[in-house]
Amino acid sequence: MTARLRAFTTGWLTTERAGLIEGGEGPARIPVVSYLVEHARGTLLFDTGLHPDVRVDVHARIGGLADFFTTELPAGTSVDERSAELTSRVDLVACSHLHFDHCGGNGLLGDVPVLVQRAEWDAAHGGDPTAGYLAHDFDTGQDVRLLDGDHDVFGDGTVVCIPTPGHTAGHQSLRVRTDDAEVVLTGDACYFRESLDTGRLPLFGFDPEQQHRSLDLLRSMEASGSQLVFGHDAEQIPDDEVRSF
Ligand SMILES: [Zn+2]
């Protein structure tokens, strides 16, 4: 069994490159990316981008984070709008982690289960105001299924959640077997190809040692033939296009 995998942008962020990778200079405009995974047993969205309220009042939606990030979410590019062009059904959502650019659209997708690592859920509700979590993104009333480690989503090894902690306490990546490749959606365990190649980390993160271990895991997956798709790499996900894998 294989799955069909498509990636598309759900907005953009502009921020200081120094925050994204050690030694970075100047501003960086990075894509926010969501992924549609279609399997015979269901359709999954991995990461849901920004909430459209950022169009109206970005400070009300993301608070002090608006001092660090300029958001762009043109009409037609929120996750519900973009996924509706590709599929008539979404059965499941999985989030790499619970930062505002990865789960902001969860509540737009109806009454579907949300897969997230338990460690991430606990961190997001842990009360640390510096951890970058916004409760209105993920306390949506949806059925949250808490994962403890690897999780085989459809029970046949085609789509598997794989913990890659460090950026946040319970970050996970997603491995998807398509007709053509085994693809690993790294999420923010690795922002860019350059992050993997150099080992230079973002300025903020939960645990640098865990981040390096997760980068090593991703390197080993690539060495054994997996294709890596990085969390915010503009080279990989062209503006407004839908990329198939
Ligand atoms: Zn991100």
XYZ file of N, CA, C and O in Angstrom, residues 39-200:
648
model
N -4.756 8.182 1.612
C -4.552 6.739 1.753
C -5.911 6.075 1.589
O -6.949 6.702 1.836
N -5.908 4.820 1.193
C -7.190 4.130 0.988
C -8.051 4.132 2.241
O -9.281 4.089 2.160
N -7.415 4.213 3.409
C -8.183 4.167 4.662
C -8.492 5.543 5.232
O -9.066 5.643 6.329
N -8.096 6.613 4.544
C -8.435 7.931 5.054
C -7.528 9.012 4.495
O -6.509 8.731 3.861
N -7.947 10.248 4.717
C -7.205 11.418 4.247
C -6.759 12.235 5.454
O -7.568 12.574 6.315
N -5.457 12.502 5.477
C -4.815 13.161 6.618
C -4.208 14.485 6.173
O -3.589 14.559 5.119
N -4.351 15.507 7.004
C -3.585 16.742 6.816
C -2.508 16.791 7.888
O -2.804 16.593 9.077
N -1.276 17.022 7.456
C -0.167 17.182 8.395
C 0.197 18.658 8.448
O 0.636 19.233 7.455
N -0.051 19.261 9.581
C 0.150 20.687 9.863
C -0.872 21.543 9.103
O -1.224 21.255 7.960
N -1.333 22.572 9.801
C -2.496 23.308 9.287
C -2.270 24.815 9.164
O -3.213 25.552 8.904
N -1.029 25.257 9.342
C -0.709 26.644 9.015
C -1.308 27.674 9.955
O -1.542 27.410 11.136
N -1.519 28.847 9.394
C -1.935 30.024 10.161
C -3.456 30.150 10.194
O -4.136 29.807 9.227
N -3.949 30.711 11.287
C -5.397 30.994 11.358
C -5.693 32.300 10.590
O -4.942 33.276 10.707
N -6.794 32.329 9.845
C -7.094 33.519 9.035
C -7.329 34.791 9.840
O -7.303 35.892 9.257
N -7.497 34.695 11.149
C -7.626 35.924 11.940
C -6.360 36.780 11.874
O -6.420 37.971 12.200
N -5.229 36.197 11.456
C -4.027 37.034 11.301
C -4.235 38.101 10.228
O -3.537 39.113 10.213
N -5.197 37.882 9.333
C -5.498 38.896 8.311
C -6.165 40.120 8.927
O -6.075 41.218 8.381
N -6.854 39.900 10.035
C -7.693 40.940 10.620
C -6.938 41.720 11.682
O -6.867 42.953 11.652
N -6.368 40.987 12.634
C -5.673 41.615 13.758
C -4.616 40.631 14.253
O -4.890 39.764 15.079
N -3.428 40.784 13.709
C -2.394 39.783 13.982
C -2.010 39.764 15.460
O -1.730 38.707 16.027
N -2.025 40.929 16.119
C -1.667 40.947 17.542
C -2.705 40.211 18.381
O -2.365 39.513 19.329
N -3.974 40.357 18.024
C -5.015 39.643 18.776
C -4.856 38.139 18.604
O -5.146 37.367 19.513
N -4.386 37.712 17.435
C -4.294 36.275 17.175
C -3.025 35.658 17.748
O -3.062 34.587 18.346
N -1.870 36.304 17.548
C -0.617 35.635 17.958
C 0.154 36.411 19.034
O 1.269 36.039 19.392
N -0.467 37.461 19.554
C 0.128 38.164 20.693
C 1.518 38.692 20.397
O 1.801 39.198 19.302
N 2.416 38.553 21.378
C 3.760 39.108 21.276
C 4.595 38.499 20.164
O 5.603 39.087 19.748
N 4.191 37.345 19.667
C 4.929 36.742 18.546
C 4.867 37.640 17.311
O 5.724 37.550 16.430
N 3.854 38.509 17.268
C 3.727 39.422 16.132
C 4.882 40.431 16.083
O 5.126 41.056 15.053
N 5.577 40.580 17.203
C 6.752 41.462 17.190
C 7.935 40.801 16.474
O 8.883 41.483 16.086
N 7.889 39.500 16.331
C 8.999 38.762 15.715
C 8.680 38.263 14.308
O 9.583 37.949 13.544
N 7.389 38.125 14.002
C 6.985 37.546 12.721
C 5.979 38.452 12.018
O 4.982 38.848 12.612
N 6.244 38.751 10.750
C 5.226 39.337 9.888
C 4.521 38.189 9.188
O 5.183 37.301 8.622
N 3.203 38.174 9.240
C 2.447 37.067 8.642
C 1.816 37.505 7.337
O 1.392 38.654 7.184
N 1.779 36.589 6.401
C 1.038 36.786 5.149
C 0.121 35.584 4.970
O 0.586 34.443 5.022
N -1.144 35.833 4.779
C -2.090 34.748 4.499
C -3.161 35.308 3.547
O -4.278 35.621 3.954
N -2.811 35.441 2.268
C -3.762 36.025 1.318
C -5.055 35.212 1.247
O -5.061 34.017 1.568
N -6.113 35.867 0.814
C -7.394 35.176 0.635
C -7.181 33.934 -0.218
O -6.456 33.955 -1.210
N -7.781 32.838 0.204
C -7.687 31.596 -0.556
C -6.537 30.698 -0.146
O -6.384 29.614 -0.712
N -5.706 31.102 0.833
C -4.517 30.306 1.158
C -4.537 29.693 2.555
O -3.540 29.089 2.964
N -5.629 29.853 3.314
C -5.677 29.139 4.590
C -5.888 27.651 4.309
O -6.265 27.249 3.208
N -5.636 26.817 5.307
C -5.585 25.366 5.061
C -6.922 24.807 4.589
O -6.963 23.909 3.737
N -8.018 25.332 5.120
C -9.329 24.830 4.679
C -9.585 25.230 3.231
O -10.126 24.448 2.440
N -9.171 26.448 2.879
C -9.379 26.918 1.499
C -8.516 26.137 0.510
O -8.993 25.700 -0.540
N -7.246 25.956 0.868
C -6.358 25.270 -0.079
C -6.663 23.772 -0.167
O -6.648 23.193 -1.249
N -6.943 23.142 0.955
C -7.209 21.692 0.895
C -8.524 21.409 0.178
O -8.661 20.371 -0.478
N -9.484 22.339 0.257
C -10.772 22.115 -0.423
C -10.607 22.073 -1.941
O -11.437 21.488 -2.642
N -9.522 22.674 -2.443
C -9.258 22.603 -3.887
C -8.750 21.220 -4.291
O -8.765 20.870 -5.470
N -8.269 20.455 -3.307
C -7.607 19.185 -3.600
C -8.419 17.971 -3.180
O -8.224 16.879 -3.718
N -9.284 18.131 -2.189
C -10.037 16.978 -1.684
C -11.363 17.455 -1.112
O -11.473 18.597 -0.650
N -12.337 16.563 -1.137
C -13.638 16.909 -0.551
C -13.731 16.409 0.889
O -14.728 16.631 1.558
N -12.682 15.707 1.353
C -12.769 15.161 2.707
C -11.427 15.220 3.419
O -10.370 14.999 2.819
N -11.493 15.529 4.695
C -10.328 15.401 5.575
C -10.807 14.585 6.771
O -11.777 14.946 7.430
N -10.143 13.468 7.028
C -10.570 12.569 8.098
C -9.773 12.735 9.376
O -10.232 12.381 10.453
N -8.557 13.241 9.229
C -7.636 13.291 10.357
C -6.693 14.472 10.183
O -6.337 14.822 9.052
N -6.260 15.017 11.312
C -5.188 16.014 11.305
C -4.065 15.476 12.181
O -4.326 14.846 13.210
N -2.832 15.686 11.758
C -1.682 15.436 12.632
C -0.845 16.710 12.655
O -0.701 17.374 11.631
N -0.327 17.036 13.814
C 0.510 18.231 13.940
C 1.927 17.829 14.330
O 2.118 17.037 15.254
N 2.894 18.428 13.611
C 4.288 18.216 13.999
C 4.497 18.728 15.420
O 5.181 18.093 16.217
N 3.912 19.886 15.691
C 3.967 20.484 17.027
C 2.905 21.557 17.094
O 2.166 21.750 16.121
N 2.812 22.259 18.215
C 1.649 23.108 18.446
C 1.992 24.593 18.421
O 1.333 25.391 19.087
N 2.978 24.977 17.639
C 3.221 26.402 17.408
C 2.216 26.938 16.388
O 1.650 26.184 15.591
N 2.046 28.278 16.404
C 0.919 28.913 15.696
C 0.947 28.710 14.183
O -0.099 28.806 13.536
N 2.118 28.437 13.632
C 2.208 28.255 12.177
C 2.072 26.792 11.773
O 2.242 26.456 10.595
N 1.737 25.932 12.735
C 1.582 24.502 12.432
C 0.222 23.939 12.834
O -0.169 22.884 12.349
N -0.485 24.660 13.719
C -1.808 24.164 14.129
C -2.866 25.247 14.116
O -3.981 25.012 14.568
N -2.530 26.414 13.561
C -3.482 27.527 13.575
C -4.776 27.219 12.846
O -5.823 27.786 13.153
N -4.702 26.301 11.872
C -5.901 25.978 11.091
C -6.646 24.746 11.572
O -7.639 24.349 10.957
N -6.211 24.139 12.676
C -6.879 22.902 13.137
C -8.390 23.080 13.233
O -9.160 22.247 12.751
N -8.796 24.161 13.871
C -10.221 24.355 14.144
C -11.057 24.648 12.908
O -12.285 24.665 12.987
N -10.394 24.860 11.769
C -11.127 25.147 10.525
C -11.563 23.870 9.821
O -12.280 23.924 8.826
N -11.129 22.725 10.327
C -11.260 21.485 9.553
C -12.376 20.580 10.040
O -12.501 19.438 9.599
N -13.204 21.111 10.928
C -14.371 20.349 11.355
C -14.046 19.407 12.495
O -12.965 19.451 13.089
N -14.975 18.532 12.775
C -14.877 17.662 13.937
C -14.079 16.414 13.580
O -14.628 15.322 13.432
N -12.784 16.595 13.405
C -11.909 15.472 13.044
C -10.892 15.250 14.161
O -10.521 16.187 14.862
N -10.435 14.015 14.339
C -9.411 13.755 15.357
C -8.085 14.440 15.006
O -7.736 14.586 13.825
N -7.359 14.825 16.041
C -6.056 15.474 15.889
C -5.011 14.600 16.582
O -5.155 14.277 17.767
N -3.974 14.222 15.831
C -2.897 13.381 16.373
C -1.726 14.257 16.782
O -1.177 14.997 15.962
N -1.352 14.155 18.044
C -0.219 14.941 18.536
C 0.476 14.118 19.621
O -0.160 13.313 20.311
N 1.770 14.291 19.741
C 2.489 13.585 20.795
C 2.052 14.112 22.168
O 1.869 15.316 22.361
N 1.935 13.176 23.107
C 1.518 13.558 24.464
C 2.479 14.590 25.061
O 2.044 15.553 25.715
N 3.784 14.409 24.825
C 4.765 15.342 25.392
C 4.540 16.754 24.859
O 4.790 17.746 25.556
N 4.075 16.854 23.603
C 3.806 18.164 23.025
C 2.549 18.780 23.649
O 2.523 19.961 23.995
N 1.539 17.971 23.774
C 0.290 18.446 24.373
C 0.536 18.937 25.807
O 0.060 20.002 26.203
N 1.322 18.154 26.542
C 1.608 18.540 27.929
C 2.420 19.836 27.972
O 2.149 20.716 28.791
N 3.396 19.968 27.075
C 4.204 21.197 27.059
C 3.342 22.406 26.698
O 3.490 23.492 27.271
N 2.436 22.206 25.758
C 1.590 23.327 25.311
C 0.648 23.786 26.415
O 0.196 24.932 26.404
N 0.354 22.888 27.345
C -0.522 23.239 28.465
C 0.269 23.413 29.753
O -0.299 23.421 30.844
N 1.582 23.549 29.613
C 2.443 23.575 30.792
C 2.577 24.933 31.448
O 3.223 25.063 32.489
N 2.013 25.962 30.825
C 1.988 27.272 31.458
C 3.233 28.112 31.270
O 3.351 29.166 31.899
N 4.164 27.676 30.424
C 5.364 28.488 30.184
C 5.069 29.520 29.097
O 4.921 29.174 27.923
N 4.964 30.808 29.468
C 4.577 31.821 28.479
C 5.641 32.065 27.409
O 5.357 32.663 26.378
N 6.877 31.581 27.651
C 7.937 31.800 26.664
C 8.020 30.656 25.645
O 8.857 30.688 24.751
N 7.175 29.635 25.797
C 7.293 28.445 24.945
C 6.613 28.612 23.589
O 6.737 27.747 22.724
N 5.885 29.717 23.413
C 5.367 30.032 22.078
C 4.051 29.365 21.720
O 3.707 29.285 20.550
N 3.307 28.885 22.715
C 2.037 28.212 22.428
C 0.854 29.159 22.648
O 0.859 29.966 23.582
N -0.172 29.006 21.815
C -1.384 29.820 21.905
C -2.581 28.874 22.005
O -2.920 28.186 21.040
N -3.217 28.867 23.173
C -4.236 27.843 23.443
C -5.370 27.857 22.417
O -5.923 26.804 22.086
N -5.716 29.047 21.883
C -6.857 29.056 20.961
C -6.548 28.346 19.636
O -7.459 28.029 18.881
N -5.277 28.063 19.386
C -4.946 27.274 18.195
C -5.314 25.798 18.354
O -5.691 25.144 17.378
N -5.143 25.265 19.564
C -5.280 23.796 19.719
C -6.351 23.375 20.718
O -6.755 22.217 20.704
N -6.826 24.279 21.559
C -7.954 23.929 22.445
C -9.243 24.224 21.685
O -9.981 25.162 21.986
N -9.495 23.390 20.696
C -10.567 23.635 19.726
C -11.801 22.786 19.989
O -12.787 22.905 19.276
N -11.728 21.883 20.966
C -12.833 20.962 21.218
C -12.784 19.722 20.344
O -13.641 18.844 20.473
N -11.807 19.640 19.451
C -11.663 18.435 18.623
C -11.138 17.271 19.469
O -10.598 17.473 20.550
N -11.332 16.070 18.954
C -10.900 14.848 19.634
C -9.387 14.713 19.457
O -8.913 14.385 18.374
N -8.633 15.008 20.498
C -7.172 14.951 20.422
C -6.702 13.558 20.841
O -7.063 13.081 21.918
N -5.935 12.914 19.969
C -5.404 11.578 20.265
C -3.931 11.711 20.599
O -3.126 12.079 19.737
N -3.601 11.456 21.834
C -2.237 11.676 22.312
C -1.375 10.456 22.028
O -1.738 9.331 22.363
N -0.242 10.690 21.394
C 0.655 9.622 20.964
C 1.864 9.551 21.903
O 2.359 10.577 22.365
N 2.329 8.337 22.121
C 3.540 8.121 22.915
C 4.552 7.403 22.038
O 4.643 6.184 22.045
N 5.253 8.185 21.225
C 6.258 7.575 20.353
C 5.740 7.327 18.952
O 4.769 7.941 18.504
N 6.387 6.392 18.249
C 6.006 6.088 16.864
C 4.523 5.718 16.792
O 4.014 5.016 17.675
N 3.871 6.145 15.726
C 2.451 5.806 15.551
C 2.174 5.538 14.076
O 2.356 6.416 13.228
N 1.727 4.323 13.795
C 1.401 3.901 12.434
C -0.054 4.297 12.161
O -0.985 3.644 12.643
N -0.248 5.364 11.379
C -1.563 6.009 11.308
C -2.622 5.088 10.713
O -3.755 5.021 11.219
N -2.290 4.392 9.636
C -3.296 3.563 8.972
C -3.036 2.059 9.153
O -3.699 1.229 8.534
N -2.068 1.712 9.985
C -1.864 0.323 10.363
C -1.136 -0.541 9.343
O -1.073 -1.757 9.513
N -0.576 0.097 8.308
C 0.130 -0.709 7.300
C 1.533 -0.194 7.011
O 2.158 -0.603 6.031
N 2.028 0.705 7.852
C 3.381 1.217 7.702
C 3.559 2.289 6.639
O 4.674 2.765 6.424
N 2.459 2.696 6.006
C 2.562 3.680 4.927
C 2.765 5.103 5.459
O 3.502 5.893 4.860
N 2.094 5.418 6.556
C 2.123 6.776 7.117
C 2.415 6.637 8.608
O 1.592 6.095 9.356
N 3.589 7.127 9.032
C 4.017 6.884 10.412
C 4.494 8.190 11.051
O 5.356 8.879 10.497
N 3.938 8.488 12.218
C 4.432 9.604 13.032
C 5.692 9.141 13.768
O 5.686 8.071 14.381
N 6.740 9.961 13.701
C 8.025 9.601 14.302
C 8.502 10.760 15.183
O 8.714 11.867 14.682
N 8.673 10.535 16.469
C 9.132 11.625 17.336
C 10.492 12.179 16.904
O 11.417 11.400 16.627
N 10.572 13.502 16.829
C 11.830 14.206 16.552
C 11.898 15.415 17.490
O 11.817 16.555 17.054
N 12.029 15.165 18.802
C 11.946 16.262 19.772
C 13.176 17.161 19.743
O 14.211 16.798 19.200
N 13.033 18.294 20.385
C 14.139 19.225 20.535
C 13.722 20.641 20.193
O 13.915 21.559 20.981
N 13.153 20.815 19.010
C 12.579 22.136 18.690
C 11.514 22.474 19.731
O 11.484 23.573 20.285
N 10.642 21.504 19.975
C 9.718 21.552 21.106
C 9.804 20.197 21.812
O 10.421 19.257 21.309
N 9.130 20.098 22.956
C 9.265 18.900 23.793
C 8.728 17.651 23.118
O 9.236 16.550 23.329
N 7.665 17.816 22.315
C 7.037 16.639 21.723
C 6.900 16.738 20.220
O 5.910 16.256 19.650
N 7.888 17.313 19.582
C 7.830 17.446 18.125
C 7.830 16.075 17.450
O 8.466 15.134 17.919
N 7.092 15.955 16.332
C 7.144 14.717 15.554
C 7.246 15.051 14.064
O 6.802 16.100 13.594
N 7.850 14.130 13.326
C 7.907 14.185 11.866
C 6.953 13.131 11.319
O 6.391 12.335 12.086
N 6.759 13.130 10.008
C 5.846 12.154 9.408
C 6.527 11.485 8.224
O 7.017 12.159 7.309
N 6.570 10.150 8.259
C 7.129 9.385 7.141
C 5.979 8.867 6.287
O 5.036 8.264 6.808
N 6.067 9.122 4.988
C 4.992 8.743 4.066
C 5.589 7.949 2.913
O 6.515 8.418 2.240
N 5.053 6.760 2.678
C 5.505 5.944 1.547
C 4.576 6.213 0.366
O 3.371 5.970 0.444
N 5.131 6.763 -0.703
C 4.348 7.015 -1.917
C 4.752 5.990 -2.979
O 5.637 5.161 -2.749
N 4.127 6.074 -4.137
C 4.500 5.154 -5.227
C 5.970 5.312 -5.603
O 6.623 4.350 -6.004
N 6.472 6.553 -5.485
C 7.802 6.858 -6.006
C 8.897 6.926 -4.951
O 10.080 6.854 -5.300
N 8.538 7.118 -3.704
C 9.577 7.423 -2.718
C 9.082 7.175 -1.305
O 7.884 7.040 -1.064
N 10.058 7.118 -0.405
C 9.729 7.221 1.015
C 10.116 8.646 1.421
O 11.281 9.037 1.291
N 9.138 9.417 1.858
C 9.332 10.837 2.121
C 9.192 11.078 3.616
O 8.291 10.532 4.253
N 10.087 11.896 4.170
C 9.974 12.276 5.568
C 9.740 13.780 5.639
O 10.564 14.572 5.172
N 8.580 14.128 6.181
C 8.240 15.526 6.400
C 8.817 15.892 7.762
O 8.329 15.441 8.796
N 9.891 16.674 7.743
C 10.647 16.872 8.990
C 9.931 17.796 9.960
O 10.203 17.745 11.153
N 9.028 18.666 9.460
C 8.519 19.733 10.314
C 9.680 20.598 10.781
O 10.720 20.693 10.112
N 9.517 21.191 11.954
C 10.536 22.135 12.422
C 11.694 21.454 13.157
O 12.530 22.132 13.759
N 11.764 20.131 13.071
C 12.996 19.470 13.505
C 14.160 19.913 12.635
O 15.327 19.801 13.035
N 13.839 20.434 11.426
C 14.872 20.934 10.513
C 14.220 21.936 9.579
O 13.445 21.555 8.722
N 14.547 23.213 9.761
C 13.898 24.248 8.950
C 14.290 24.164 7.471
O 13.468 24.379 6.597
N 15.603 23.982 7.252
C 16.152 24.105 5.894
C 17.156 22.984 5.622
O 17.720 22.415 6.543
N 17.436 22.784 4.353
C 18.573 21.919 3.965
C 19.858 22.385 4.658
O 20.643 21.585 5.159
N 20.046 23.707 4.699
C 21.264 24.252 5.307
C 21.377 23.849 6.780
O 22.482 23.625 7.288
N 20.233 23.736 7.463
C 20.269 23.339 8.879
C 20.808 21.926 9.007
O 21.607 21.624 9.908
N 20.381 21.052 8.123
C 20.827 19.657 8.158
C 22.313 19.576 7.824
O 23.078 18.852 8.472
N 22.717 20.314 6.797
C 24.097 20.226 6.318
C 25.096 20.797 7.320
O 26.224 20.317 7.423
N 24.694 21.863 8.017
C 25.642 22.561 8.893
C 25.457 22.229 10.363
O 26.367 22.486 11.176
N 24.283 21.727 10.747
C 24.001 21.506 12.167
C 23.790 22.789 12.942
O 23.758 22.765 14.182
N 23.647 23.898 12.227
C 23.403 25.176 12.923
C 21.926 25.258 13.302
O 21.048 25.120 12.462
